[in-house]
């Protein structure tokens, strides 16, 4: 398959680590584990045992959740691990590079730097609501650019990138680069996932996570969804027993039908609170502009961001200061909280504005 030719030749030739084979019907005397559990270990499988490398039950469950075939999916410790794996498997240090579109999620650049890969920045178009600069990205592509990161909806600007844009990129960059669509917030957007495009583009990779909409950030679990050959290649780079046993259980238990219903209801509450927070913030003198959001946070331009940050802290709340990123002068990023937290934040900013007058 052509797309694998983009991967590092040494990774393609890699002889993977031979982990202890998974034979649940046999008693394990092959992995140098203790035969007894630690006292108080009430886990289902026993923490004395190494977990299953790509746990079939979890894999099947997530594949169903995201509407893809199990062979399209790699489970990892959050989408952060997916980002890191792709960069490591595809970018040769000092030679290859990635394209990112700032302001955007910080891990793309960090993972590339750790790998020794170059980072080419093609900024989002602020004057057009942080629209994606497809022409700019295609013009910036050159030999050795292996990955284009597309964050949709984008963190921290909150806007969704259209499927037509993603398709244009996949078509124009076929056999030239992977298009990695990070959908950490897609459950908060009224839009379908790019996994629906998977059958058409072998260079498309979609990242999903349980950290945001499913309230499982502490479990560290995410999915990388791509062509089966990309999935197999990355599985060989993934550390052998990546998913801890407590995470496997927690995810299976906490994303069952009743929890999915709970997630839907809570997302609806977040969306209602997002609208209320946006509307009320936009009335305050310290706030210049609230950007539209398809996520569970708001990017807010202030007249004086320092005073807004201080007001939040004084009310016992912490909001994000993203001002080190180009294009975000005087901005703050606010995660939508409970109605009570949102009220407290609004009150603190309102009172801080009053003090100006
Ligand atoms: C939060 C976030 C992630 C990290 O997700 P994990 O699955 O917790 O690693 C990835 N991408 C974006 C854009 C995020 O905002």
Coordinates of C-alpha atoms and ligand atoms in Angstrom, one line a residue:
X1 CA 0.0 0.0 0.0
X2 CA 1.3 3.4 -1.1
X3 CA 0.6 5.3 2.1
X4 CA 2.9 3.1 4.1
X5 CA 5.8 4.3 1.9
X6 CA 5.5 7.6 3.8
X7 CA 6.5 5.9 7.1
X8 CA 10.0 5.8 8.3
X9 CA 11.8 2.9 6.5
X10 CA 13.4 1.7 9.7
X11 CA 10.0 1.5 11.4
X12 CA 8.5 -0.4 8.4
X13 CA 11.4 -2.9 8.8
X14 CA 11.2 -3.1 12.6
X15 CA 11.0 -6.4 14.2
X16 CA 8.4 -5.7 17.0
X17 CA 8.8 -6.7 20.6
X18 CA 7.4 -10.2 21.1
X19 CA 5.2 -9.8 24.1
X20 CA 4.0 -12.8 26.1
X21 CA 1.2 -14.4 24.1
X22 CA -2.4 -13.9 25.1
X23 CA -3.9 -17.3 25.9
X24 CA -6.7 -16.7 28.4
X25 CA -7.5 -20.5 28.5
X26 CA -4.1 -21.4 29.9
X27 CA -2.6 -20.6 33.3
X28 CA 0.2 -18.1 32.9
X29 CA 3.7 -19.3 33.7
X30 CA 5.2 -17.4 30.7
X31 CA 5.4 -13.7 31.7
X32 CA 7.3 -13.7 35.0
X33 CA 4.3 -12.4 37.0
X34 CA 3.5 -13.3 40.6
X35 CA 0.9 -16.1 40.7
X36 CA -1.0 -14.3 43.5
X37 CA -2.8 -11.0 43.6
X38 CA -1.6 -8.3 46.1
X39 CA -4.0 -8.4 49.1
X40 CA -6.9 -6.0 48.5
X41 CA -6.6 -6.3 44.7
X42 CA -10.3 -6.5 43.8
X43 CA -9.8 -5.9 40.1
X44 CA -11.5 -8.3 37.6
X45 CA -8.4 -9.6 35.9
X46 CA -5.9 -9.2 38.8
X47 CA -3.2 -6.5 38.7
X48 CA -0.5 -9.1 39.1
X49 CA -1.2 -9.9 35.4
X50 CA 0.0 -7.9 32.4
X51 CA -3.0 -6.6 30.5
X52 CA -4.0 -7.8 27.0
X53 CA -1.9 -5.7 24.5
X54 CA -4.8 -4.4 22.4
X55 CA -7.7 -5.6 24.6
X56 CA -10.2 -7.2 22.2
X57 CA -13.3 -6.4 24.3
X58 CA -12.3 -2.7 24.6
X59 CA -11.3 -2.5 20.9
X60 CA -14.7 -4.0 19.8
X61 CA -16.5 -1.7 22.2
X62 CA -14.8 1.4 21.0
X63 CA -15.2 0.4 17.3
X64 CA -18.9 0.1 17.9
X65 CA -19.0 3.4 19.7
X66 CA -17.3 5.2 16.9
X67 CA -19.0 3.3 14.0
X68 CA -15.9 1.7 12.5
X69 CA -14.4 -1.8 12.1
X70 CA -12.1 -3.0 14.8
X71 CA -9.2 -3.3 12.4
X72 CA -9.5 0.5 11.8
X73 CA -8.9 1.3 15.4
X74 CA -5.9 1.5 17.7
X75 CA -6.5 2.1 21.5
X76 CA -4.0 4.2 23.3
X77 CA -3.6 6.4 26.4
X78 CA -5.6 9.3 25.1
X79 CA -5.3 11.1 21.8
X80 CA -2.0 12.5 23.0
X81 CA -0.5 9.0 22.5
X82 CA -2.0 8.8 19.0
X83 CA -0.4 12.1 18.0
X84 CA 3.0 11.0 19.4
X85 CA 2.8 7.6 17.6
X86 CA 2.1 9.0 14.2
X87 CA 4.9 11.6 14.5
X88 CA 7.4 9.0 15.6
X89 CA 6.4 6.4 13.0
X90 CA 6.3 8.8 10.0
X91 CA 8.9 11.6 10.6
X92 CA 12.6 11.0 10.3
X93 CA 14.5 13.2 12.7
X94 CA 16.2 16.2 11.1
X95 CA 14.6 15.5 7.8
X96 CA 10.8 15.3 7.8
X97 CA 8.3 17.8 9.1
X98 CA 4.6 18.4 10.0
X99 CA 2.2 21.2 9.2
X100 CA 0.2 22.8 12.0
X101 CA -2.4 25.6 11.8
X102 CA -2.1 27.9 14.8
X103 CA -3.6 28.9 17.1
X104 CA -4.2 25.2 17.8
X105 CA -3.6 22.4 20.3
X106 CA 0.0 22.5 21.6
X107 CA 0.9 18.8 21.5
X108 CA 1.3 18.6 17.7
X109 CA 4.4 20.9 17.9
X110 CA 5.7 19.3 21.1
X111 CA 5.5 15.8 19.7
X112 CA 7.2 16.9 16.5
X113 CA 10.0 18.7 18.4
X114 CA 10.6 15.7 20.6
X115 CA 11.0 13.6 17.5
X116 CA 13.4 16.1 15.9
X117 CA 10.9 16.8 13.1
X118 CA 10.4 20.2 11.6
X119 CA 7.2 22.3 12.2
X120 CA 5.7 24.4 9.5
X121 CA 3.1 26.8 10.6
X122 CA 0.2 27.9 8.4
X123 CA -2.0 30.2 10.6
X124 CA -5.8 30.0 10.6
X125 CA -7.4 33.0 9.1
X126 CA -8.4 35.1 12.1
X127 CA -10.3 37.7 10.0
X128 CA -12.4 34.9 8.6
X129 CA -13.4 33.4 12.0
X130 CA -10.2 31.4 12.2
X131 CA -11.0 29.6 8.9
X132 CA -8.7 26.9 7.7
X133 CA -6.2 28.1 5.0
X134 CA -6.4 25.1 2.6
X135 CA -4.5 26.9 -0.2
X136 CA -1.9 28.1 2.3
X137 CA -1.4 24.5 3.6
X138 CA -1.1 23.0 0.1
X139 CA 1.3 25.8 -0.9
X140 CA 3.4 25.1 2.2
X141 CA 3.6 21.3 1.5
X142 CA 7.0 20.2 0.2
X143 CA 8.9 17.0 0.0
X144 CA 9.3 15.6 3.5
X145 CA 6.1 17.0 5.0
X146 CA 4.6 13.8 6.3
X147 CA 1.6 15.0 8.4
X148 CA -0.9 17.8 8.3
X149 CA -2.7 18.3 11.7
X150 CA -6.3 19.5 11.5
X151 CA -8.0 20.1 14.8
X152 CA -11.8 20.0 14.4
X153 CA -13.4 21.6 16.3
X154 CA -10.2 23.5 17.0
X155 CA -8.8 24.1 20.4
X156 CA -8.6 27.0 21.4
X157 CA -10.6 28.8 18.7
X158 CA -13.7 26.5 19.0
X159 CA -14.6 26.4 15.3
X160 CA -15.3 23.3 13.2
X161 CA -13.4 22.6 10.0
X162 CA -15.7 21.6 7.2
X163 CA -15.6 18.1 5.7
X164 CA -15.1 19.6 2.3
X165 CA -11.8 21.1 3.5
X166 CA -10.7 17.7 4.9
X167 CA -11.6 16.0 1.7
X168 CA -9.7 18.6 -0.4
X169 CA -6.6 18.0 1.8
X170 CA -6.9 14.2 1.6
X171 CA -7.3 14.4 -2.2
X172 CA -4.5 16.9 -2.9
X173 CA -2.1 15.1 -0.5
X174 CA -2.9 11.5 -1.4
X175 CA 0.3 9.5 -1.3
X176 CA 2.1 12.6 -0.1
X177 CA 1.0 13.2 3.5
X178 CA -1.3 12.0 6.3
X179 CA -4.2 14.2 7.2
X180 CA -4.7 13.8 10.9
X181 CA -8.1 15.1 12.1
X182 CA -8.2 15.6 15.9
X183 CA -11.8 15.3 17.0
X184 CA -11.4 15.7 20.7
X185 CA -14.5 17.9 20.9
X186 CA -16.7 16.6 18.0
X187 CA -19.4 15.3 20.4
X188 CA -20.1 19.0 21.3
X189 CA -20.5 20.0 17.7
X190 CA -23.6 19.5 15.7
X191 CA -21.6 17.7 13.0
X192 CA -20.7 14.2 11.8
X193 CA -17.2 12.7 12.5
X194 CA -14.7 12.5 9.7
X195 CA -14.6 8.7 10.2
X196 CA -17.4 8.7 7.6
X197 CA -14.7 9.6 5.0
X198 CA -12.3 6.9 6.0
X199 CA -13.4 4.5 3.2
X200 CA -12.4 7.0 0.6
X201 CA -9.0 8.3 1.8
X202 CA -6.2 6.0 2.9
X203 CA -4.2 9.0 4.1
X204 CA -6.9 10.1 6.6
X205 CA -6.3 9.5 10.3
X206 CA -9.0 10.4 12.9
X207 CA -8.3 10.8 16.6
X208 CA -11.1 10.4 19.1
X209 CA -11.0 10.6 22.9
X210 CA -13.0 9.6 26.0
X211 CA -11.4 12.5 27.9
X212 CA -13.9 15.3 27.1
X213 CA -17.5 14.3 26.3
X214 CA -17.4 11.0 28.2
X215 CA -15.9 12.5 31.4
X216 CA -13.0 10.1 31.5
X217 CA -9.9 12.3 31.2
X218 CA -8.3 10.5 34.2
X219 CA -8.7 7.0 32.6
X220 CA -6.4 8.0 29.7
X221 CA -8.0 6.3 26.8
X222 CA -8.4 7.4 23.2
X223 CA -8.7 5.9 19.8
X224 CA -6.7 6.4 16.6
X225 CA -8.8 5.5 13.6
X226 CA -7.3 4.9 10.2
X227 CA -6.6 2.4 7.3
X228 CA -5.8 -1.0 8.8
X229 CA -2.2 -0.9 7.5
X230 CA -1.6 2.3 9.3
X231 CA -3.1 0.8 12.4
X232 CA -0.9 -2.3 12.3
X233 CA 2.2 -0.2 11.7
X234 CA 1.5 2.0 14.7
X235 CA 0.6 -1.0 16.9
X236 CA 4.1 -2.2 16.5
X237 CA 5.5 1.1 17.8
X238 CA 3.0 1.3 20.7
X239 CA 4.5 0.2 24.0
X240 CA 3.6 -3.5 24.6
X241 CA 1.1 -3.3 27.5
X242 CA -0.1 0.3 26.9
X243 CA -3.6 0.2 28.4
X244 CA -3.7 -0.5 32.2
X245 CA -6.2 -3.0 33.4
X246 CA -8.1 -0.5 35.6
X247 CA -8.6 1.7 32.5
X248 CA -9.9 -1.2 30.4
X249 CA -12.5 -2.0 33.1
X250 CA -13.4 1.6 33.8
X251 CA -14.0 2.4 30.1
X252 CA -16.1 -0.7 29.5
X253 CA -18.2 0.1 32.6
X254 CA -18.5 3.9 32.2
X255 CA -19.3 4.0 28.5
X256 CA -22.2 1.4 28.5
X257 CA -25.6 2.3 27.3
X258 CA -26.7 4.1 30.5
X259 CA -23.5 6.2 30.6
X260 CA -23.8 7.1 27.0
X261 CA -27.3 8.4 27.8
X262 CA -25.9 10.3 30.7
X263 CA -23.2 11.8 28.4
X264 CA -25.8 12.9 25.9
X265 CA -27.9 14.6 28.6
X266 CA -24.8 16.3 30.1
X267 CA -23.6 17.5 26.7
X268 CA -27.1 19.1 26.2
X269 CA -26.6 20.9 29.5
X270 CA -23.1 22.1 28.5
X271 CA -24.5 23.4 25.2
X272 CA -27.3 25.3 26.9
X273 CA -24.8 26.7 29.4
X274 CA -22.3 27.6 26.6
X275 CA -25.0 29.7 24.9
X276 CA -26.0 31.4 28.2
X277 CA -22.4 32.0 29.2
X278 CA -21.6 33.4 25.7
X279 CA -24.6 35.7 25.7
X280 CA -24.0 37.1 29.2
X281 CA -20.3 37.5 28.8
X282 CA -20.8 39.5 25.6
X283 CA -22.8 42.0 27.7
X284 CA -19.9 42.8 30.1
X285 CA -17.6 45.8 29.6
X286 CA -14.4 43.8 30.1
X287 CA -15.4 41.5 27.2
X288 CA -14.8 42.7 23.7
X289 CA -15.9 39.5 21.8
X290 CA -17.0 35.9 22.3
X291 CA -16.0 33.7 19.4
X292 CA -18.6 31.1 18.3
X293 CA -17.9 27.7 19.7
X294 CA -18.7 24.1 18.6
X295 CA -16.9 22.8 21.8
X296 CA -17.3 22.8 25.6
X297 CA -15.2 26.0 25.9
X298 CA -15.3 29.6 24.7
X299 CA -12.5 31.8 23.3
X300 CA -13.1 35.2 24.7
X301 CA -11.4 38.5 23.7
X302 CA -11.2 40.9 26.6
X303 CA -10.4 44.6 26.9
X304 CA -8.1 43.6 29.7
X305 CA -7.3 39.9 30.0
X306 CA -5.3 40.3 33.1
X307 CA -8.2 41.7 35.0
X308 CA -10.5 38.9 33.8
X309 CA -7.9 36.2 34.8
X310 CA -7.5 37.8 38.2
X311 CA -11.3 38.1 38.7
X312 CA -11.7 34.4 38.0
X313 CA -8.9 33.5 40.4
X314 CA -10.4 35.7 43.1
X315 CA -13.7 33.7 42.7
X316 CA -11.8 30.4 43.2
X317 CA -11.8 29.5 39.4
X318 CA -9.0 29.0 37.0
X319 CA -9.5 29.9 33.3
X320 CA -6.9 29.4 30.6
X321 CA -4.4 32.2 29.5
X322 CA -3.6 31.3 25.9
X323 CA -2.0 34.7 25.1
X324 CA 1.4 33.2 24.3
X325 CA 0.0 31.9 21.0
X326 CA 0.0 34.3 18.0
X327 CA -3.4 35.7 17.2
X328 CA -4.7 35.5 20.7
X329 CA -3.8 38.9 22.2
X330 CA -6.0 39.8 25.1
X331 CA -7.9 36.4 24.9
X332 CA -8.8 33.9 27.6
X333 CA -10.2 30.4 27.1
X334 CA -13.1 29.4 29.4
X335 CA -14.3 25.8 29.9
X336 CA -18.0 25.7 30.3
X337 CA -18.7 24.5 33.9
X338 CA -21.7 23.8 36.0
X339 CA -24.4 26.4 36.1
X340 CA -23.2 27.5 39.5
X341 CA -19.6 27.8 38.4
X342 CA -20.6 29.8 35.3
X343 CA -22.7 32.1 37.5
X344 CA -19.8 32.6 39.8
X345 CA -17.5 33.4 36.9
X346 CA -19.9 35.8 35.4
X347 CA -20.4 37.6 38.7
X348 CA -16.7 38.0 39.3
X349 CA -16.1 39.4 35.8
X350 CA -19.1 41.7 36.1
X351 CA -17.9 43.0 39.4
X352 CA -14.4 43.5 38.1
X353 CA -15.8 45.5 35.2
X354 CA -17.8 47.6 37.6
X355 CA -14.6 48.6 39.4
X356 CA -13.3 50.1 36.1
X357 CA -16.1 52.6 35.9
Ligands
LIG1 C1 -7.8 17.6 25.3 C2 -7.3 17.4 23.9 C3 -6.6 16.3 23.5 C4 -6.1 15.3 24.5 O1 -6.9 14.2 24.6 P1 -6.4 13.0 25.5 O2 -7.2 11.9 24.8 O3 -6.8 13.3 26.9 O4 -5.0 12.7 25.3 C5 -6.3 16.1 22.2 N1 -6.6 17.0 21.3 C6 -7.2 18.2 21.6 C7 -7.4 19.2 20.6 C8 -7.5 18.4 22.9 O5 -8.0 19.6 23.2

